[in-house]
Coordinates of C-alpha atoms in Angstrom, one line a residue:
M1 CA 176.2 71.8 69.8
K2 CA 176.7 71.2 73.7
K3 CA 175.1 73.6 76.2
D4 CA 176.6 75.7 79.0
Y5 CA 176.7 73.5 82.1
I6 CA 177.6 76.1 84.5
I7 CA 177.1 79.8 84.2
T8 CA 177.7 82.6 86.6
K9 CA 175.5 85.5 86.0
D10 CA 176.4 89.2 87.7
L11 CA 178.3 87.4 90.1
S12 CA 180.0 89.3 93.2
V13 CA 181.7 87.6 96.0
G14 CA 183.7 88.5 98.9
Y15 CA 183.6 88.6 102.7
N16 CA 181.3 89.9 105.1
N17 CA 178.8 91.2 102.4
I18 CA 182.0 93.5 101.3
P19 CA 182.6 92.8 97.5
L20 CA 185.9 91.4 96.5
I21 CA 185.2 91.0 92.7
E22 CA 182.0 91.8 90.8
N23 CA 180.4 91.2 87.5
I24 CA 181.9 87.7 87.2
N25 CA 180.0 86.5 84.0
L26 CA 181.6 82.8 83.3
K27 CA 180.2 79.7 81.3
L28 CA 181.6 76.5 80.5
R29 CA 180.4 73.2 79.0
R30 CA 181.0 69.4 79.7
G31 CA 184.2 68.4 78.2
E32 CA 185.8 71.6 78.9
I33 CA 188.6 73.0 81.4
L34 CA 188.5 76.7 82.8
T35 CA 191.3 77.8 85.0
L36 CA 191.8 80.8 87.2
I37 CA 194.8 82.4 87.4
G38 CA 196.6 85.6 89.0
A39 CA 198.6 87.0 91.8
N40 CA 198.6 85.6 95.2
G41 CA 195.3 87.2 97.1
S42 CA 193.8 88.2 93.7
G43 CA 190.6 86.3 94.6
K44 CA 190.7 83.0 92.8
S45 CA 189.8 81.0 95.9
T46 CA 186.9 83.2 96.9
I47 CA 185.4 82.7 93.5
L48 CA 185.9 79.1 93.4
K49 CA 184.3 79.1 97.1
S50 CA 181.3 81.0 95.8
I51 CA 180.9 78.9 93.1
A52 CA 180.9 75.8 95.0
K53 CA 178.6 77.3 97.5
Q54 CA 181.4 77.4 100.5
L55 CA 180.6 80.9 100.8
S56 CA 177.6 83.1 100.5
L57 CA 176.9 85.0 97.4
I58 CA 177.1 88.9 97.7
N59 CA 174.9 89.2 94.4
G60 CA 174.3 87.3 91.2
Y61 CA 173.4 83.7 90.4
V62 CA 175.2 80.5 89.5
Y63 CA 173.4 77.9 87.4
L64 CA 174.2 74.3 87.3
D65 CA 172.7 72.5 84.5
G66 CA 170.1 74.9 84.0
N67 CA 169.3 75.0 87.8
S68 CA 169.9 77.9 90.1
L69 CA 172.5 76.6 92.6
G70 CA 171.0 78.6 95.2
K71 CA 167.5 76.5 95.1
M72 CA 169.3 73.3 95.1
S73 CA 169.5 70.8 97.7
E74 CA 173.0 69.8 99.2
S75 CA 172.1 66.5 97.9
D76 CA 171.5 67.3 94.5
I77 CA 174.5 69.4 94.4
S78 CA 177.1 66.8 95.7
K79 CA 175.6 64.3 92.8
K80 CA 176.8 66.7 90.5
M81 CA 179.5 68.6 91.6
S82 CA 182.8 67.5 93.7
V83 CA 185.2 70.2 95.3
V84 CA 188.8 70.0 96.2
L85 CA 189.7 73.3 98.0
T86 CA 193.4 74.2 99.7
T87 CA 191.5 73.7 103.2
R88 CA 193.4 71.3 105.3
I89 CA 191.0 68.6 106.9
N90 CA 192.6 66.5 109.6
P91 CA 190.4 63.6 110.5
E92 CA 191.3 61.5 113.5
L93 CA 191.8 57.5 112.9
M94 CA 190.5 57.8 109.6
S95 CA 192.4 55.7 106.6
C96 CA 193.1 57.3 103.1
Y97 CA 190.5 54.1 102.0
D98 CA 187.8 55.8 104.6
I99 CA 188.6 59.3 103.0
V100 CA 187.9 58.4 99.6
A101 CA 185.0 56.3 100.6
T102 CA 183.3 59.6 101.6
G103 CA 182.8 60.6 98.1
R104 CA 180.2 57.9 97.9
Y105 CA 178.1 59.4 100.6
P106 CA 175.6 61.3 98.3
Y107 CA 174.7 58.0 97.2
T108 CA 174.8 55.7 100.4
G109 CA 171.7 57.1 102.6
R110 CA 171.9 58.3 105.9
L111 CA 173.7 54.9 107.2
G112 CA 176.8 55.4 104.9
V113 CA 176.9 51.8 104.5
L114 CA 178.8 51.0 101.3
S115 CA 177.7 48.6 98.7
D116 CA 179.5 46.7 96.6
Y117 CA 179.4 48.9 93.7
D118 CA 180.5 51.7 95.9
R119 CA 183.7 49.9 97.2
K120 CA 184.4 49.3 93.4
K121 CA 184.1 52.8 93.0
V122 CA 186.5 53.8 95.5
I123 CA 189.1 51.4 94.7
E124 CA 188.9 52.4 90.9
A125 CA 189.4 56.1 92.0
M126 CA 192.2 55.6 94.2
E127 CA 194.1 53.4 91.4
L128 CA 193.5 56.3 88.8
V129 CA 195.5 58.5 91.1
N130 CA 198.1 55.8 92.0
A131 CA 197.3 56.1 95.7
I132 CA 195.8 52.8 96.1
E133 CA 199.1 51.6 98.3
L134 CA 198.1 54.2 100.4
A135 CA 194.5 52.9 101.2
D136 CA 195.4 51.5 104.8
C137 CA 197.6 54.5 105.4
D138 CA 196.3 56.9 108.4
F139 CA 195.2 60.1 106.0
S140 CA 196.7 62.3 109.0
L141 CA 200.3 60.9 109.1
I142 CA 200.7 61.2 104.8
S143 CA 202.4 63.9 103.0
D144 CA 200.9 66.9 101.6
G145 CA 201.5 65.8 98.2
Q146 CA 199.9 62.4 99.0
R147 CA 196.7 64.2 100.9
Q148 CA 196.1 65.7 97.4
R149 CA 195.9 62.6 95.7
V150 CA 193.6 61.1 98.2
L151 CA 191.4 64.2 97.9
L152 CA 191.2 63.9 93.9
A153 CA 190.4 60.4 94.6
R154 CA 187.4 61.2 96.8
A155 CA 186.2 63.7 94.0
I156 CA 186.5 61.2 91.5
C157 CA 184.8 58.6 93.6
Q158 CA 181.8 61.2 93.9
E159 CA 181.2 60.5 90.3
P160 CA 180.5 64.3 89.5
E161 CA 179.8 66.1 86.4
I162 CA 181.7 68.7 87.4
I163 CA 184.9 69.1 89.8
V164 CA 186.0 72.6 91.5
L165 CA 189.7 72.4 92.4
D166 CA 191.9 75.2 94.2
E167 CA 195.5 74.6 93.3
P168 CA 195.2 71.2 92.9
T169 CA 199.0 70.8 92.1
S170 CA 200.1 72.5 95.4
F171 CA 202.6 70.3 97.0
L172 CA 203.3 67.9 94.3
D173 CA 206.6 67.1 92.7
I174 CA 206.7 67.3 88.9
K175 CA 205.9 63.9 88.3
H176 CA 202.6 63.8 90.0
K177 CA 201.8 67.7 88.7
L178 CA 201.6 66.1 85.4
E179 CA 200.1 62.9 86.5
L180 CA 197.2 64.8 88.0
L181 CA 196.5 67.2 85.2
S182 CA 196.7 64.0 82.7
I183 CA 194.0 62.2 85.0
L184 CA 192.1 65.5 84.8
K185 CA 192.4 65.8 81.0
K186 CA 191.4 62.0 80.4
M187 CA 188.3 62.3 82.7
V188 CA 187.2 65.6 81.0
D189 CA 187.7 63.8 77.3
E190 CA 186.5 60.2 78.3
K191 CA 183.7 61.0 81.0
N192 CA 182.6 64.4 79.6
I193 CA 183.1 66.3 83.0
A194 CA 183.4 69.9 83.2
V195 CA 186.8 71.3 85.4
I196 CA 186.9 74.6 87.1
M197 CA 190.3 75.1 89.0
S198 CA 192.9 77.9 89.8
L199 CA 196.6 77.1 89.0
H200 CA 199.9 78.7 90.1
E201 CA 201.8 77.1 87.4
I202 CA 200.9 79.3 84.2
D203 CA 202.8 77.1 82.0
L204 CA 200.8 74.3 83.1
A205 CA 197.4 76.3 82.9
Q206 CA 198.5 77.4 79.0
K207 CA 198.8 73.9 78.1
I208 CA 195.8 72.1 79.7
S209 CA 192.9 74.8 79.5
D210 CA 190.4 75.5 77.0
Y211 CA 189.9 79.0 78.6
V212 CA 191.4 80.8 81.0
V213 CA 190.5 83.6 83.3
C214 CA 192.7 86.4 84.5
I215 CA 192.1 88.2 87.8
H216 CA 193.6 91.3 88.3
N217 CA 192.9 94.6 90.0
N218 CA 189.8 93.2 91.8
K219 CA 188.4 92.2 88.4
I220 CA 188.0 89.6 85.7
E221 CA 190.6 91.2 83.4
R222 CA 190.7 88.8 80.5
Y223 CA 188.7 85.9 79.7
G224 CA 189.6 83.5 76.6
A225 CA 191.0 80.7 75.2
P226 CA 195.3 80.6 76.2
E227 CA 196.2 81.7 72.9
E228 CA 194.2 84.9 73.3
V229 CA 195.2 85.5 77.0
F230 CA 198.9 84.5 77.1
N231 CA 201.6 86.9 75.7
T232 CA 204.7 88.0 77.4
D233 CA 203.8 91.5 78.4
Y234 CA 200.4 90.7 79.6
I235 CA 201.6 88.0 81.9
T236 CA 204.5 90.3 83.0
E237 CA 201.7 93.1 83.7
L238 CA 199.3 90.5 85.3
Y239 CA 202.0 89.1 87.8
N240 CA 203.8 92.5 88.3
I241 CA 206.9 90.7 87.2
K242 CA 210.0 93.1 88.0
N243 CA 213.0 90.7 89.2
G244 CA 213.0 88.4 85.8
S245 CA 211.0 87.8 83.0
Y246 CA 208.4 85.3 81.7
N247 CA 208.5 84.1 78.1
A248 CA 205.0 83.3 76.6
E249 CA 206.3 81.5 73.6
L250 CA 208.4 79.1 75.6
G251 CA 206.1 79.0 78.8
C252 CA 209.1 79.6 80.7
L253 CA 210.5 82.1 83.6
E254 CA 213.8 83.5 83.8
L255 CA 215.6 85.3 86.5
E256 CA 217.0 88.7 86.3
K257 CA 219.5 89.6 84.1
N258 CA 223.0 91.3 84.5
A259 CA 222.5 94.2 82.3
S260 CA 226.6 95.2 82.9
N261 CA 228.6 95.7 79.6
P262 CA 229.4 92.1 78.5
K263 CA 232.3 90.1 79.6
V264 CA 231.8 87.0 77.7
F265 CA 230.5 86.7 74.1
V266 CA 228.4 83.4 73.4
V267 CA 227.9 82.2 69.4
G268 CA 224.9 79.6 69.8
G269 CA 221.5 79.0 68.1
N270 CA 219.0 76.1 67.5
G271 CA 218.8 75.9 71.4
S272 CA 222.5 74.8 71.9
G273 CA 223.4 78.0 74.0
I274 CA 220.3 77.8 76.3
N275 CA 222.4 76.2 79.1
L276 CA 225.5 78.1 78.9
Y277 CA 223.4 81.5 79.1
R278 CA 221.5 80.2 82.5
K279 CA 225.4 79.2 83.8
L280 CA 226.7 82.6 83.2
Q281 CA 223.4 84.3 84.4
R282 CA 223.7 82.2 87.8
D283 CA 227.3 82.9 88.1
G284 CA 226.9 86.7 87.8
I285 CA 228.6 87.1 84.7
P286 CA 227.2 89.6 82.2
F287 CA 227.4 88.3 78.4
A288 CA 226.7 89.0 74.7
A289 CA 225.3 86.6 72.6
G290 CA 224.8 86.4 68.8
V291 CA 224.2 86.5 66.0
L292 CA 220.6 84.8 66.5
Q293 CA 217.6 85.0 64.2
E294 CA 214.4 86.3 65.5
N295 CA 212.9 82.5 65.4
D296 CA 215.8 80.8 67.0
I297 CA 214.9 79.5 70.2
D298 CA 218.2 80.5 71.6
Y299 CA 217.0 84.0 70.9
Y300 CA 214.0 84.2 73.2
V301 CA 216.4 83.1 76.4
A302 CA 219.1 85.2 75.2
R303 CA 216.4 88.2 75.1
A304 CA 216.0 87.4 78.8
L305 CA 219.7 86.7 80.1
A306 CA 221.9 88.5 78.1
S307 CA 223.1 92.2 78.6
K308 CA 223.6 92.4 74.8
V309 CA 222.0 90.2 71.9
I310 CA 222.8 90.8 68.2
V311 CA 219.5 90.1 66.2
E312 CA 218.8 89.3 62.4
K313 CA 215.4 89.4 61.1
A314 CA 213.5 85.8 61.4
F315 CA 214.5 83.2 58.3
E316 CA 216.8 85.9 56.7
S317 CA 220.5 84.9 56.5
I318 CA 222.8 86.9 58.6
S319 CA 224.2 90.1 57.3
D320 CA 227.6 91.6 57.1
E321 CA 226.3 94.1 59.4
K322 CA 225.1 92.0 61.9
I323 CA 228.5 90.4 61.6
R324 CA 230.3 93.5 62.2
E325 CA 228.6 94.5 65.3
A326 CA 229.4 90.7 66.8
E327 CA 232.6 91.0 66.0
K328 CA 233.2 94.7 67.5
I329 CA 231.3 93.6 70.8
A330 CA 233.2 90.0 70.8
L331 CA 236.8 91.3 70.8
S332 CA 235.7 93.6 74.0
C333 CA 234.9 90.6 76.0
E334 CA 237.2 88.7 78.1
K335 CA 236.3 85.2 76.8
V336 CA 234.3 83.9 73.5
Y337 CA 232.5 80.6 73.8
C338 CA 230.9 78.8 70.9
T339 CA 228.0 76.2 71.6
L340 CA 227.4 75.0 68.0
N341 CA 228.2 71.8 66.4
E342 CA 227.6 72.7 62.8
F343 CA 226.4 75.5 60.7
G344 CA 224.1 76.2 57.9
S345 CA 223.3 78.3 55.2
A346 CA 221.5 80.9 57.4
N347 CA 224.0 81.2 59.9
I348 CA 227.3 80.5 58.2
K349 CA 228.6 83.9 58.8
N350 CA 228.9 83.1 62.5
K351 CA 231.7 80.4 61.3
Y352 CA 233.6 83.2 59.6
L353 CA 233.0 85.5 62.8
L354 CA 234.6 82.7 64.6
E355 CA 237.5 81.8 62.0
K356 CA 238.2 85.6 62.4
I357 CA 238.3 86.0 66.1
L358 CA 240.7 82.7 66.0
A359 CA 243.2 84.7 63.5
L360 CA 243.4 87.4 65.5
G361 CA 244.9 85.0 68.1
I362 CA 241.8 85.0 70.6
E363 CA 240.8 81.5 72.1
I364 CA 237.5 80.1 71.5
C365 CA 235.7 77.6 74.2
Y366 CA 233.8 74.9 73.5
D367 CA 233.4 73.7 76.8
M368 CA 230.9 75.5 78.9
Y369 CA 232.5 74.5 82.0
S370 CA 236.1 75.7 80.8

C-alpha cells in the first residue's frame, strides 16, 4: 500500500501572524490529485502558498516524503516539489524556452549551464503541453493562456514528485483547460506524481480529483472523494448561490428561472427539451414542462429553469393523474411545444396528451424557433 507523500498536521495559515484557516489536516499519496474548492477569498491560495513554503506557517507542520518541510533546504524541496502560482512574472528579454529551462536549475549547479539531458527535458516538457511553437517567443509578449502552458512546462521540466498549482486553468479556453488537466492526469498515472491544486471550475474538479477539499467559513468544511462532497444543496451553500442553481448530477450551472405563471408548455424528455428550456429562459419566457420522470435528463434542467414541472416517479409509467395536471396547465398557456420525435411505453401518455390538445384546436409547435 502506498504511503502518504505529503501531510499537513494541525496547520494554521494566514498573514501577519493572524490565522485565516486553522486545523488543516490533509494527506495525499503519489498518484493522486487533491483539489481545493471554495468561493473567492476563502483561503485556497493561502493554503497552497503555505504548503509550497511561499508563506510562513503560523502553526503546525508540513511533511514531504516523511521530512518536515521547514527543515529541508530549498534545493532539496525544489527537486521534489514544483509550484505554479497565479502571481504574474514579468521577466525581461527571456524566451519561453528560457523560462521553461529555469525548471532545470535545481540540477544544473550555480552556473545554470544546461546539459544535453537538461535541454532534452525542456523540449519534452514544452511538447507535452503543446507549447513548443512558443519556444523562441518573448515570454512577456504572449497571451495569459500561453503563459499558463509555459509555466506548467517549467514545472514538468523540474521532474517533481509533487506539483502545487493555483488555478492552473485560469485564462485557458475550453480546449486547453481539458488538455492541461489531461496532461496532469497522465503524469499522475504514468509518472506517479502527486498534485495539489485549486480550481474554480467545480465541474472539472468533480471529474478529475481523487479528493476534494471544501473551504468555507474560515475552515475545512468538507474533505473527501468527489462523490462524498458534491451534491446540489451543499455546493449551493458553499458558493452562496442565489441567482441561479448548480446541478451536481449533471455538473452544470443554470441561470435564474422566471417563476411567473407559465406562458409556454413544453412536452419533452430524453434530453430533447434542454435547448428549448434554456432558450425560453434566455428570452425571459416563463414555461412549464412535463410530464417528466425523475430519472429523465430533461427533468434536472427543467427543475432549474421551469416555473412548473409535472413530475412522475423514476422508472414509472406516466399516470392519468399527472396527465390531467399537465393538460390543465397546457390549456392555460399561450403556446405548446413538443420536442419529442418518438414515444415509448413509459411516456406514451404524453402522446395522448398532445393528441387531445390538437383535437381541441390548439396548434403544437415542433420547431423551437417558431
